Coordinates of C-alpha atoms and ligand atoms in Angstrom, one line a residue:
M583 CA -31.9 -36.0 52.8
C584 CA -35.2 -37.7 53.4
G585 CA -35.2 -41.2 54.7
I586 CA -37.2 -44.1 53.3
V587 CA -38.1 -47.4 54.8
G588 CA -40.2 -50.3 53.7
Y589 CA -41.3 -53.7 54.9
I590 CA -42.9 -56.9 53.5
G591 CA -43.2 -60.1 55.5
C592 CA -45.2 -61.8 58.2
Q593 CA -44.9 -59.1 61.0
Q594 CA -47.1 -56.0 61.3
A595 CA -45.3 -53.4 59.2
Y596 CA -46.2 -50.3 61.2
P597 CA -44.0 -50.7 64.3
I598 CA -41.0 -51.7 62.1
L599 CA -41.6 -48.7 59.8
I600 CA -42.0 -46.2 62.7
K601 CA -38.8 -47.5 64.4
G602 CA -37.0 -47.3 61.1
L603 CA -38.2 -43.7 60.6
H604 CA -36.9 -42.7 64.0
R605 CA -33.5 -44.1 63.0
L606 CA -33.6 -42.3 59.7
E607 CA -34.9 -39.0 61.2
Y608 CA -31.4 -37.5 61.1
R609 CA -31.9 -37.4 57.3
G610 CA -34.8 -34.9 57.5
Y611 CA -37.6 -34.1 59.9
D612 CA -39.9 -31.7 58.2
S613 CA -42.8 -34.2 57.9
A614 CA -43.3 -37.9 58.0
G615 CA -45.8 -40.4 56.5
V616 CA -46.6 -44.1 56.1
A617 CA -48.6 -46.2 53.7
L618 CA -49.9 -49.6 54.8
L619 CA -51.8 -52.2 52.9
D620 CA -54.4 -53.5 55.3
P621 CA -55.6 -57.2 55.2
N622 CA -58.7 -56.2 53.1
G623 CA -56.5 -54.7 50.4
K624 CA -57.1 -51.1 51.3
L625 CA -54.2 -48.8 51.2
N626 CA -54.1 -46.5 54.2
I627 CA -51.9 -43.5 53.9
Y628 CA -51.2 -41.3 57.0
K629 CA -49.0 -38.1 56.8
S630 CA -48.2 -35.4 59.2
R631 CA -46.1 -32.2 59.3
G632 CA -43.3 -32.3 61.8
K633 CA -41.4 -35.2 63.3
V634 CA -42.0 -38.9 63.4
S635 CA -43.4 -38.5 66.9
D636 CA -46.1 -36.2 65.4
L637 CA -46.9 -38.9 62.9
E638 CA -47.2 -41.5 65.6
R639 CA -49.6 -39.3 67.5
F640 CA -51.6 -38.8 64.4
C641 CA -51.8 -42.5 63.8
E642 CA -53.0 -43.4 67.3
S643 CA -56.6 -43.8 66.4
K644 CA -56.1 -45.1 62.9
D645 CA -56.1 -48.5 61.3
I646 CA -52.4 -49.4 61.2
S647 CA -52.7 -53.1 60.3
G648 CA -50.9 -54.6 57.4
T649 CA -47.8 -56.6 56.6
L650 CA -46.7 -54.5 53.6
G651 CA -45.8 -50.8 54.0
I652 CA -43.6 -48.0 53.1
A653 CA -42.7 -44.8 55.1
H654 CA -40.8 -41.6 54.8
T655 CA -39.3 -38.8 56.8
R656 CA -38.8 -35.6 54.7
W657 CA -36.3 -32.8 54.2
A658 CA -38.3 -30.5 52.0
T659 CA -37.0 -29.6 48.6
H660 CA -40.1 -29.0 46.4
G661 CA -43.0 -27.5 48.3
E662 CA -43.3 -26.3 51.9
P663 CA -43.3 -28.9 54.7
N664 CA -47.0 -29.5 55.2
D665 CA -49.3 -32.5 55.4
I666 CA -50.1 -32.5 51.7
N667 CA -46.5 -32.3 50.5
A668 CA -45.5 -35.1 53.0
H669 CA -44.8 -38.5 51.5
P670 CA -46.1 -41.1 50.6
H671 CA -47.6 -39.7 47.5
F672 CA -50.3 -41.5 45.6
N673 CA -52.1 -41.7 42.2
E674 CA -55.5 -40.2 41.7
S675 CA -57.4 -43.4 42.7
G676 CA -55.2 -43.9 45.8
S677 CA -54.2 -47.4 44.7
L678 CA -50.4 -46.7 44.3
A679 CA -48.2 -45.2 47.1
L680 CA -44.6 -44.0 46.6
V681 CA -41.9 -42.6 48.8
H682 CA -38.9 -40.9 47.3
N683 CA -35.5 -39.5 48.4
G684 CA -33.8 -37.3 45.8
T685 CA -34.9 -34.7 43.3
I686 CA -36.7 -35.1 40.0
E687 CA -35.2 -32.2 38.1
N688 CA -37.6 -32.3 35.1
Y689 CA -40.7 -32.6 37.2
A690 CA -42.3 -29.3 36.0
V691 CA -42.2 -30.5 32.3
L692 CA -43.6 -33.9 33.2
R693 CA -46.3 -32.4 35.4
E694 CA -47.4 -30.1 32.6
A695 CA -47.6 -33.0 30.2
L696 CA -49.6 -35.0 32.7
E697 CA -51.9 -32.1 33.4
E698 CA -52.6 -31.8 29.7
Q699 CA -53.7 -35.5 29.9
G700 CA -56.1 -34.6 32.7
C701 CA -54.1 -35.6 35.7
V702 CA -55.0 -33.6 38.8
F703 CA -52.2 -32.9 41.3
R704 CA -52.7 -32.3 45.0
S705 CA -49.1 -31.4 46.1
Q706 CA -46.3 -29.2 44.9
T707 CA -43.8 -32.0 45.1
D708 CA -41.7 -33.6 42.4
T709 CA -42.5 -36.9 43.9
E710 CA -46.2 -36.8 43.1
V711 CA -45.2 -36.3 39.5
L712 CA -43.4 -39.6 39.5
V713 CA -46.3 -41.7 41.0
Q714 CA -48.8 -40.0 38.7
L715 CA -46.5 -40.7 35.7
I716 CA -46.2 -44.4 36.6
D717 CA -50.0 -44.6 37.0
Y718 CA -50.6 -42.8 33.7
I719 CA -48.2 -45.1 31.8
R720 CA -49.8 -48.2 33.3
R721 CA -53.3 -47.0 32.5
S722 CA -52.6 -45.8 29.0
S723 CA -50.6 -48.8 27.9
G724 CA -52.1 -51.6 29.9
C725 CA -48.6 -52.7 31.0
T726 CA -47.6 -54.2 34.3
L727 CA -46.6 -51.9 37.3
L728 CA -42.9 -53.0 36.9
E729 CA -42.9 -52.0 33.2
A730 CA -44.6 -48.7 34.0
L731 CA -42.0 -48.0 36.7
R732 CA -39.2 -48.8 34.3
E733 CA -40.6 -46.6 31.6
A734 CA -41.3 -43.7 34.1
L735 CA -37.7 -43.9 35.4
K736 CA -36.4 -43.6 31.8
Q737 CA -38.3 -40.3 31.5
V738 CA -37.1 -38.7 34.8
V739 CA -34.0 -36.7 35.1
G740 CA -32.5 -36.4 38.6
A741 CA -31.8 -38.5 41.6
Y742 CA -34.0 -41.0 43.3
A743 CA -34.3 -43.8 45.8
I744 CA -37.9 -44.9 45.7
A745 CA -40.3 -47.5 47.1
L746 CA -43.6 -48.3 45.5
I747 CA -46.6 -50.4 46.6
D748 CA -49.8 -51.2 44.8
A749 CA -53.1 -52.0 46.5
E750 CA -53.8 -54.5 43.8
D751 CA -50.6 -56.5 44.5
P752 CA -50.3 -57.2 48.3
D753 CA -47.3 -59.5 47.7
T754 CA -44.9 -57.1 46.1
L755 CA -42.7 -54.1 47.0
L756 CA -40.8 -52.4 44.3
A757 CA -37.7 -50.2 45.0
A758 CA -35.3 -48.4 42.7
R759 CA -32.3 -46.0 42.9
R760 CA -30.2 -43.6 41.0
S761 CA -27.7 -41.4 42.9
S762 CA -29.6 -41.7 46.2
P763 CA -28.8 -44.6 48.5
L764 CA -31.0 -47.6 49.1
V765 CA -30.3 -50.8 51.1
V766 CA -32.3 -54.0 51.0
G767 CA -32.3 -56.2 54.1
V768 CA -32.9 -59.9 53.5
G769 CA -34.5 -61.7 56.4
K770 CA -36.2 -65.0 56.7
D771 CA -39.5 -64.7 54.9
E772 CA -39.3 -60.9 55.2
T773 CA -37.5 -58.1 53.4
F774 CA -36.7 -54.6 54.5
I775 CA -35.6 -51.5 52.7
G776 CA -33.9 -48.4 54.1
S777 CA -32.0 -45.3 53.0
D778 CA -29.3 -46.9 55.1
A779 CA -28.9 -50.0 57.2
S780 CA -30.0 -48.4 60.5
P781 CA -33.7 -49.4 60.2
I782 CA -32.7 -52.9 59.1
I783 CA -29.9 -54.0 61.5
E784 CA -32.3 -55.0 64.3
F785 CA -33.9 -57.6 62.0
T786 CA -31.1 -58.9 59.8
N787 CA -27.5 -58.2 59.0
Q788 CA -27.8 -59.6 55.5
V789 CA -28.0 -56.6 53.1
V790 CA -27.8 -55.7 49.4
Y791 CA -26.7 -52.2 48.4
L792 CA -28.7 -51.4 45.3
R793 CA -26.6 -49.9 42.5
D794 CA -27.6 -47.0 40.2
D795 CA -30.4 -47.7 37.8
E796 CA -31.3 -51.0 39.5
I797 CA -34.8 -52.0 40.5
A798 CA -35.4 -54.5 43.3
I799 CA -38.5 -56.7 42.9
I800 CA -39.3 -57.7 46.4
S801 CA -41.8 -60.5 46.6
R802 CA -43.4 -62.1 49.6
H803 CA -43.0 -65.6 48.2
K804 CA -40.0 -65.4 45.9
P805 CA -36.3 -64.7 46.4
L806 CA -35.2 -61.1 45.9
Q807 CA -34.8 -60.2 42.2
I808 CA -32.8 -57.2 41.0
I809 CA -32.9 -56.0 37.4
D810 CA -30.7 -53.4 35.7
A811 CA -31.6 -50.6 33.3
N812 CA -31.7 -53.1 30.4
N813 CA -34.1 -55.3 32.2
H814 CA -31.5 -58.0 32.8
N815 CA -31.3 -59.8 36.1
T816 CA -28.2 -58.8 38.1
E817 CA -26.3 -60.6 40.8
V818 CA -27.9 -60.3 44.2
D819 CA -24.7 -59.5 46.2
I820 CA -25.6 -60.1 49.8
Q821 CA -23.2 -58.6 52.3
T822 CA -23.0 -59.0 56.1
L823 CA -23.2 -55.8 58.0
R824 CA -20.9 -55.0 60.9
L825 CA -23.1 -52.7 62.9
S826 CA -24.8 -53.1 66.2
V827 CA -28.1 -51.7 67.5
A828 CA -26.3 -50.2 70.5
Q829 CA -24.3 -48.0 68.1
L830 CA -27.6 -46.4 67.0
E831 CA -28.8 -45.5 70.5
K832 CA -28.0 -42.6 72.9
G833 CA -26.6 -44.9 75.5
G834 CA -27.7 -42.7 78.4
Y835 CA -26.6 -39.4 77.0
P836 CA -29.2 -36.7 76.5
H837 CA -28.2 -36.2 72.9
F838 CA -26.5 -38.1 70.2
M839 CA -24.1 -35.2 69.7
L840 CA -22.9 -35.4 73.3
K841 CA -22.5 -39.1 73.1
E842 CA -20.5 -38.7 69.9
I843 CA -18.3 -36.0 71.4
Y844 CA -17.6 -38.4 74.3
E845 CA -17.0 -41.4 72.1
Q846 CA -14.0 -39.8 70.4
P847 CA -11.3 -41.5 72.4
N848 CA -12.8 -44.8 71.3
T849 CA -13.6 -43.8 67.8
L850 CA -10.1 -42.5 67.2
H851 CA -8.7 -45.7 68.6
D852 CA -10.8 -47.7 66.0
C853 CA -9.7 -45.3 63.3
I854 CA -6.0 -45.8 64.0
R855 CA -6.1 -49.5 64.9
G856 CA -4.0 -51.7 62.6
R857 CA -2.8 -48.7 60.6
I858 CA 0.2 -47.8 62.8
V859 CA 2.6 -50.7 62.8
D860 CA 5.1 -51.3 65.5
G861 CA 4.1 -47.9 66.9
C862 CA 6.2 -46.1 64.2
R863 CA 5.1 -46.9 60.6
V864 CA 1.8 -45.9 59.0
Q865 CA 0.3 -48.6 56.8
L866 CA -2.7 -47.7 54.7
A867 CA -3.8 -50.4 52.2
G868 CA -5.1 -47.8 49.8
V869 CA -1.7 -46.2 49.6
Q870 CA 0.3 -49.4 49.5
D871 CA -1.8 -50.9 46.7
N872 CA -1.5 -47.8 44.6
A873 CA 2.0 -46.7 45.4
E874 CA 2.8 -45.8 41.8
R875 CA -0.2 -43.4 41.5
F876 CA 0.9 -41.6 44.6
L877 CA 4.6 -41.5 43.6
Q878 CA 3.7 -40.0 40.3
A879 CA 1.1 -37.6 41.6
R880 CA 1.6 -34.1 40.2
R881 CA -0.8 -32.7 42.8
V882 CA -3.7 -33.6 45.1
V883 CA -7.1 -32.0 44.8
I884 CA -9.4 -32.4 47.8
V885 CA -13.1 -32.2 47.3
A886 CA -15.7 -32.1 50.1
C887 CA -18.5 -30.1 51.7
G888 CA -19.1 -28.5 55.1
T889 CA -17.2 -30.0 58.0
S890 CA -15.5 -32.5 55.7
W891 CA -14.2 -29.5 53.7
H892 CA -12.7 -28.1 56.9
A893 CA -11.0 -31.4 57.4
G894 CA -9.7 -31.1 53.8
L895 CA -8.2 -27.7 54.6
I896 CA -6.2 -29.3 57.4
G897 CA -5.3 -32.2 55.1
K898 CA -3.9 -29.7 52.6
R899 CA -1.4 -28.4 55.2
L900 CA -0.6 -32.0 56.3
L901 CA 0.0 -33.3 52.8
Q902 CA 2.1 -30.3 51.7
E903 CA 4.2 -30.2 54.8
L904 CA 4.7 -34.0 55.4
A905 CA 4.5 -35.4 51.9
G906 CA 5.6 -32.4 49.8
I907 CA 2.7 -32.6 47.4
P908 CA 0.9 -29.4 46.2
V909 CA -2.7 -29.6 47.3
T910 CA -5.8 -27.6 46.4
V911 CA -9.0 -27.9 48.3
E912 CA -12.3 -27.3 46.6
Y913 CA -15.9 -27.2 47.7
A914 CA -17.4 -30.1 45.8
S915 CA -20.4 -28.0 44.8
E916 CA -18.1 -25.5 43.2
F917 CA -15.7 -28.0 41.7
R918 CA -18.5 -29.8 39.9
Y919 CA -19.5 -26.7 38.0
S920 CA -15.9 -25.4 37.2
K921 CA -13.2 -26.3 34.7
P922 CA -10.9 -27.8 37.3
L923 CA -8.3 -29.1 34.9
V924 CA -7.7 -32.4 36.7
G925 CA -6.1 -35.2 34.7
P926 CA -4.5 -38.6 35.0
E927 CA -1.5 -37.3 36.8
D928 CA -3.7 -36.0 39.7
V929 CA -5.0 -37.7 42.8
V930 CA -8.4 -36.4 43.9
I931 CA -9.3 -37.0 47.6
A932 CA -13.0 -37.0 48.3
I933 CA -13.9 -36.7 52.0
S934 CA -17.4 -37.5 53.2
Q935 CA -18.8 -38.8 56.5
S936 CA -22.0 -40.1 54.9
G937 CA -20.5 -41.1 51.6
E938 CA -23.8 -39.9 50.0
T939 CA -23.3 -36.1 49.6
A940 CA -24.6 -35.4 46.1
D941 CA -22.1 -32.6 45.3
T942 CA -19.1 -34.7 46.4
L943 CA -20.4 -37.7 44.4
A944 CA -20.8 -35.6 41.3
A945 CA -17.3 -34.1 41.8
I946 CA -15.9 -37.7 42.0
K947 CA -17.6 -38.8 38.8
M948 CA -16.2 -35.7 37.0
A949 CA -12.7 -36.3 38.3
K950 CA -12.9 -39.9 37.2
E951 CA -14.0 -39.0 33.8
S952 CA -11.0 -36.7 33.5
G953 CA -8.8 -39.7 34.3
A954 CA -7.8 -38.7 37.9
F955 CA -7.3 -41.3 40.5
V956 CA -9.9 -40.9 43.3
Y957 CA -9.2 -41.7 46.9
G958 CA -12.1 -41.7 49.3
I959 CA -12.1 -40.9 53.0
C960 CA -15.6 -42.0 54.2
N961 CA -17.3 -43.2 57.3
V962 CA -20.3 -45.1 56.1
V963 CA -19.1 -48.5 54.8
G964 CA -20.6 -49.4 51.4
S965 CA -21.8 -45.9 50.8
S966 CA -22.1 -44.5 47.3
I967 CA -18.8 -42.5 47.6
A968 CA -17.0 -45.4 49.1
R969 CA -18.0 -47.5 46.1
E970 CA -17.5 -44.8 43.5
T971 CA -13.9 -44.0 44.5
N972 CA -10.9 -46.0 43.1
T973 CA -9.7 -46.8 46.6
G974 CA -9.6 -45.1 50.0
T975 CA -9.6 -45.4 53.8
Y976 CA -12.6 -45.6 56.1
I977 CA -12.5 -43.5 59.2
H978 CA -14.3 -46.2 61.2
V979 CA -15.8 -43.9 63.8
G980 CA -19.2 -45.7 63.8
P981 CA -22.6 -44.2 63.0
E982 CA -22.7 -40.5 63.4
I983 CA -26.3 -39.6 64.1
G984 CA -26.3 -36.1 65.6
V985 CA -26.6 -33.7 62.6
A986 CA -23.6 -31.7 63.6
S987 CA -20.5 -33.6 62.7
T988 CA -18.1 -34.2 65.6
K989 CA -16.4 -37.6 65.7
A990 CA -16.3 -37.8 61.9
F991 CA -14.3 -34.6 61.8
T992 CA -11.6 -35.8 64.2
G993 CA -11.6 -39.2 62.3
Q994 CA -11.2 -37.5 59.0
V995 CA -8.3 -35.3 60.2
T996 CA -6.7 -38.4 61.8
V997 CA -6.9 -40.3 58.5
L998 CA -5.5 -37.3 56.6
A999 CA -2.6 -37.2 59.1
M1000 CA -1.9 -40.9 58.6
L1001 CA -2.2 -40.5 54.9
A1002 CA 0.3 -37.6 54.9
V1003 CA 2.8 -39.7 56.9
A1004 CA 2.3 -42.7 54.7
L1005 CA 2.9 -40.6 51.6
G1006 CA 5.8 -38.8 53.2
Q1007 CA 7.4 -42.3 53.9
L1008 CA 6.6 -43.3 50.3
R1009 CA 7.9 -40.2 48.6
G1010 CA 10.9 -39.9 50.9
T1011 CA 10.0 -36.4 52.3
L1012 CA 9.9 -37.8 55.8
S1013 CA 12.8 -39.7 57.4
T1014 CA 12.1 -42.9 59.2
E1015 CA 12.6 -41.0 62.5
E1016 CA 10.3 -38.1 61.6
A1017 CA 7.6 -40.5 60.4
A1018 CA 7.9 -42.6 63.6
E1019 CA 7.6 -39.5 65.7
I1020 CA 4.4 -38.3 64.1
A1021 CA 3.0 -41.9 64.1
A1022 CA 3.6 -42.1 67.8
D1023 CA 1.9 -38.8 68.3
I1024 CA -1.1 -40.1 66.3
S1025 CA -1.2 -43.2 68.5
R1026 CA -1.5 -40.9 71.6
L1027 CA -4.5 -39.0 70.3
P1028 CA -7.2 -41.1 72.0
D1029 CA -5.6 -40.4 75.4
L1030 CA -5.2 -36.7 74.6
I1031 CA -8.9 -36.5 73.7
T1032 CA -9.8 -38.1 77.0
E1033 CA -7.7 -35.4 78.7
A1034 CA -9.3 -32.6 76.6
L1035 CA -12.8 -33.8 77.5
Q1036 CA -12.1 -33.0 81.2
V1037 CA -12.8 -29.3 80.5
D1038 CA -16.4 -30.0 79.9
D1039 CA -17.6 -28.5 83.3
I1040 CA -15.6 -25.4 82.8
I1041 CA -17.1 -25.0 79.3
K1042 CA -20.6 -25.6 80.6
S1043 CA -20.3 -22.8 83.1
L1044 CA -18.7 -20.5 80.6
S1045 CA -21.4 -21.2 78.1
S1046 CA -24.1 -19.6 80.3
T1047 CA -22.2 -16.2 80.0
Y1048 CA -22.6 -16.3 76.2
T1049 CA -26.0 -17.9 75.7
Y1050 CA -27.7 -14.6 74.6
V1051 CA -25.0 -13.0 72.4
H1052 CA -26.0 -12.7 68.8
N1053 CA -22.6 -13.0 67.1
F1054 CA -19.3 -14.8 67.6
L1055 CA -16.0 -14.6 65.9
Y1056 CA -13.6 -17.6 65.7
L1057 CA -10.0 -16.9 64.9
G1058 CA -7.0 -19.2 64.4
R1059 CA -3.9 -19.4 62.3
G1060 CA -2.0 -22.1 60.4
Y1061 CA -3.3 -25.5 61.2
N1062 CA -6.0 -23.9 63.3
F1063 CA -7.6 -21.5 60.9
P1064 CA -9.7 -24.4 59.6
T1065 CA -10.4 -25.3 63.3
A1066 CA -11.8 -21.8 63.7
L1067 CA -14.1 -22.3 60.7
E1068 CA -15.2 -25.6 62.1
G1069 CA -15.9 -24.1 65.6
A1070 CA -18.0 -21.4 64.0
L1071 CA -19.9 -23.8 61.9
K1072 CA -20.7 -26.0 65.0
L1073 CA -22.0 -23.0 66.9
K1074 CA -24.2 -21.6 64.1
E1075 CA -25.7 -24.8 63.0
I1076 CA -27.0 -26.0 66.4
S1077 CA -27.5 -22.7 68.3
Y1078 CA -28.5 -20.5 65.4
I1079 CA -26.1 -17.8 66.7
H1080 CA -24.3 -16.2 63.8
A1081 CA -20.6 -17.1 64.0
E1082 CA -17.7 -16.4 61.6
G1083 CA -14.4 -18.2 61.3
Y1084 CA -11.4 -16.2 60.1
P1085 CA -7.6 -16.4 59.9
A1086 CA -6.6 -14.4 63.0
A1087 CA -4.2 -12.2 61.0
E1088 CA -6.9 -11.4 58.4
M1089 CA -9.0 -9.8 61.1
K1090 CA -7.3 -6.4 60.6
H1091 CA -8.4 -6.4 57.0
G1092 CA -12.0 -6.0 57.8
P1093 CA -13.7 -8.0 60.6
I1094 CA -11.9 -6.0 63.3
A1095 CA -14.6 -3.3 62.6
L1096 CA -17.1 -5.6 64.2
I1097 CA -15.3 -5.9 67.6
D1098 CA -17.0 -4.3 70.5
N1099 CA -18.0 -5.5 74.0
E1100 CA -20.9 -7.4 72.5
L1101 CA -18.9 -9.6 70.2
P1102 CA -17.0 -12.4 71.9
T1103 CA -14.0 -13.9 70.0
V1104 CA -12.9 -17.5 70.4
F1105 CA -9.2 -17.8 69.7
I1106 CA -7.7 -21.2 68.9
A1107 CA -4.2 -20.5 70.2
P1108 CA -2.2 -23.6 71.2
N1109 CA 1.6 -23.4 71.5
D1110 CA 2.8 -23.5 67.9
D1111 CA 5.1 -21.6 65.6
L1112 CA 2.5 -18.7 65.3
H1113 CA 1.8 -18.5 69.0
E1114 CA 3.4 -15.1 69.5
K1115 CA 1.6 -13.7 66.5
V1116 CA -1.7 -14.9 67.8
I1117 CA -1.0 -13.2 71.2
S1118 CA -0.7 -9.9 69.2
N1119 CA -4.1 -10.6 67.6
I1120 CA -5.6 -11.2 71.0
Q1121 CA -4.2 -7.9 72.2
Q1122 CA -5.8 -6.2 69.2
V1123 CA -9.2 -7.6 70.2
K1124 CA -8.8 -6.7 73.9
A1125 CA -7.7 -3.2 73.0
R1126 CA -11.1 -2.7 71.3
G1127 CA -13.2 -3.9 74.2
G1128 CA -13.9 -7.4 72.9
S1129 CA -14.0 -10.4 75.2
V1130 CA -11.8 -13.3 74.4
I1131 CA -12.2 -17.0 75.0
A1132 CA -8.9 -18.7 74.3
I1133 CA -8.1 -22.4 73.7
V1134 CA -4.6 -22.7 74.9
T1135 CA -2.0 -25.4 75.6
K1136 CA -1.8 -26.4 79.3
G1137 CA 1.0 -24.4 81.0
D1138 CA 0.6 -21.3 78.8
T1139 CA 1.0 -18.3 81.0
A1140 CA 1.0 -15.5 78.4
I1141 CA -2.6 -15.8 77.1
P1142 CA -4.3 -16.5 80.4
A1143 CA -2.9 -13.1 81.5
I1144 CA -4.9 -11.3 78.8
A1145 CA -7.9 -13.4 77.9
D1146 CA -11.2 -13.3 79.6
H1147 CA -11.6 -17.1 79.7
V1148 CA -9.1 -19.8 79.0
I1149 CA -9.7 -23.4 78.1
E1150 CA -6.7 -25.7 78.3
I1151 CA -5.9 -28.5 76.0
P1152 CA -3.0 -31.0 76.5
P1153 CA 0.2 -30.4 74.5
V1154 CA 0.2 -32.1 71.1
A1155 CA 2.2 -31.9 67.9
E1156 CA 1.2 -28.8 66.0
C1157 CA 0.0 -30.8 62.9
L1158 CA -2.4 -32.7 65.1
S1159 CA -3.6 -29.8 67.2
P1160 CA -6.9 -29.3 65.3
I1161 CA -8.0 -32.7 66.5
I1162 CA -7.6 -31.8 70.1
A1163 CA -8.7 -28.2 69.8
A1164 CA -11.9 -29.3 68.1
I1165 CA -13.1 -30.9 71.4
P1166 CA -13.7 -27.8 73.5
L1167 CA -15.2 -26.1 70.4
Q1168 CA -17.7 -29.0 70.0
L1169 CA -18.6 -28.8 73.7
L1170 CA -19.0 -25.0 73.6
A1171 CA -21.4 -25.2 70.7
Y1172 CA -23.3 -28.0 72.4
H1173 CA -23.7 -26.3 75.8
I1174 CA -24.8 -23.0 74.3
A1175 CA -27.3 -24.7 72.1
V1176 CA -28.7 -26.7 75.0
M1177 CA -29.0 -23.6 77.1
K1178 CA -30.8 -21.9 74.3
G1179 CA -33.3 -24.8 74.2
R1180 CA -32.3 -25.8 70.7
D1181 CA -33.0 -29.2 69.2
V1182 CA -29.3 -30.1 69.2
D1183 CA -29.5 -33.4 67.3
M1184 CA -32.0 -32.1 64.7
P1185 CA -31.4 -28.4 64.1
R1186 CA -33.9 -26.6 62.0
N1187 CA -33.6 -26.8 58.2
L1188 CA -30.7 -29.2 58.2
A1189 CA -30.3 -32.9 57.4
K1190 CA -27.4 -35.2 58.0
S1191 CA -27.0 -36.5 54.6
V1192 CA -27.3 -34.0 51.8
T1193 CA -28.2 -36.1 48.8
V1194 CA -29.7 -33.2 46.8
E1195 CA -27.8 -30.3 45.1
Ligands
F6R1888 C1 -21.7 -29.9 59.7 C2 -22.0 -31.0 58.8 C3 -22.0 -30.8 57.4 C4 -21.4 -32.0 56.6 C5 -21.6 -31.8 55.1 C6 -20.9 -32.9 54.3 O1 -21.7 -30.3 61.1 O2 -22.1 -32.2 59.3 O3 -21.4 -29.6 57.1 O4 -20.0 -32.0 56.9 O5 -22.9 -31.8 54.8 O6 -21.4 -34.1 54.7 P1 -20.5 -35.4 54.4 O7 -19.3 -35.4 55.2 O8 -21.5 -36.5 54.8 O9 -20.2 -35.4 52.9

């Protein structure tokens, strides 16, 4: 949540910062701002409520010169999203500017202490407390800005990625992090910072991922210096990014979400590549290198949030059925404040697209402290979760920019399926033939998704029938109960229509009371072991006047005879059916949201990467 970007070098900073903010806008879009040090040493700070494009309009007639600058796009935590609460925040004299991603938990205490010393605050944010604190420490002790920053960071409790500039020092940009991501891009005679690599990749592929409690001292004329919490120089570990600018653009699609839905045949291909050997054996390095831990595992605990948690629910079924390991699935936000009783004999699987979700990160740290072995399933290479886990598997689906997760979900479930097969092979719960059969089915997923995407036009025309309903029910059973949860989440987050996912058979224990001719129900009903039972559930809805949209396997004749609308998906192994069934659900949510005129890629109140509690 919140995106920060910074630049120091020979080019004009403003265009680089604005472009960077557009790339980071998926992280928050309540307000945006920029601070630029002009050639005369004046710090110009411009802020605006709304999106980055609003900031650009605001800056049209302003002095935007300067080769040093920082900028921010906000997802509000403390204080409403208005111009004053927008970042950058500054000290009383306006000589220091700071942008921040994260939350300063003890900001109220610090603010009170500073007010007692005469500091006057303009905003309601936790961030202003930090910049005023740095300024106060520097003024009262006469120390350098770096020393004041170090001292201030010792006093704050919480998470931060920050960038700081000083009107009195046009040659330095300071950046620091704890629990919020920060990447430094090292160019020739210029340096960039970003919450992720997307604002940087256009200029350099040489990056350094800052670690917790490190401060980067970025100087115009000296090599990058990084110090740790003890003020010792640490190694500047420059890595080469494998990311292209094209991956960050819409590529002709009207929205990132639609592009990402359509990318899925390719992304799953990338996800599977090199992991299914000879078309029949699954090979995951993280499993092979840690075979003993997996062989001895008493149980698996999956921790994740949101869509990743839904993938985890499917993973539970896969791991239990194919690898014979008991699995529990926890919301990371609940796990971290519970007594989960994990220990050295447990494997904890953390699933996260961004690899930065604060709750999941906290759950991992807790699991590691209890001695558990932690396996990560992440998308973003080099992310905090990828680095914090003992080992893991990247889903390799490329940057996901639309706020609603689509290709990450199918990638996560695919990795979980491969993991279940790998563990089944290792633990002897799957015969060679059984493993080979599922591995072959996994290899076919990209083609099946291509086929599933062919229903797009049907879904588009069906969507117009349902644009103005107020509630939806999504029902599924077995492997597709979590698919129902995911379908409902997709619809509600981008269309703002209330939608609830439920196990189809649980409907009769309460939600059936909601059914009438104004409540459509989406059934995820492919041909599987529970198909007959789901048909009965559909009958129950129809008997009460409800309309039914059913996702069925091609060739099904029973459900089309009773449902109002049918969307066909190609036949697929039951344990992989959520991956294919997710496609029409993503398209349904997308088209309804577009018809309602919603901002599909940036739905209200949301942010892509949830780095606060
Ligand atoms: C929904 C969605 C969110 C995320 C959740 C976890 O479409 O994207 O529910 O799944 O915020 O994020 P990650 O996977 O980055 O940990």
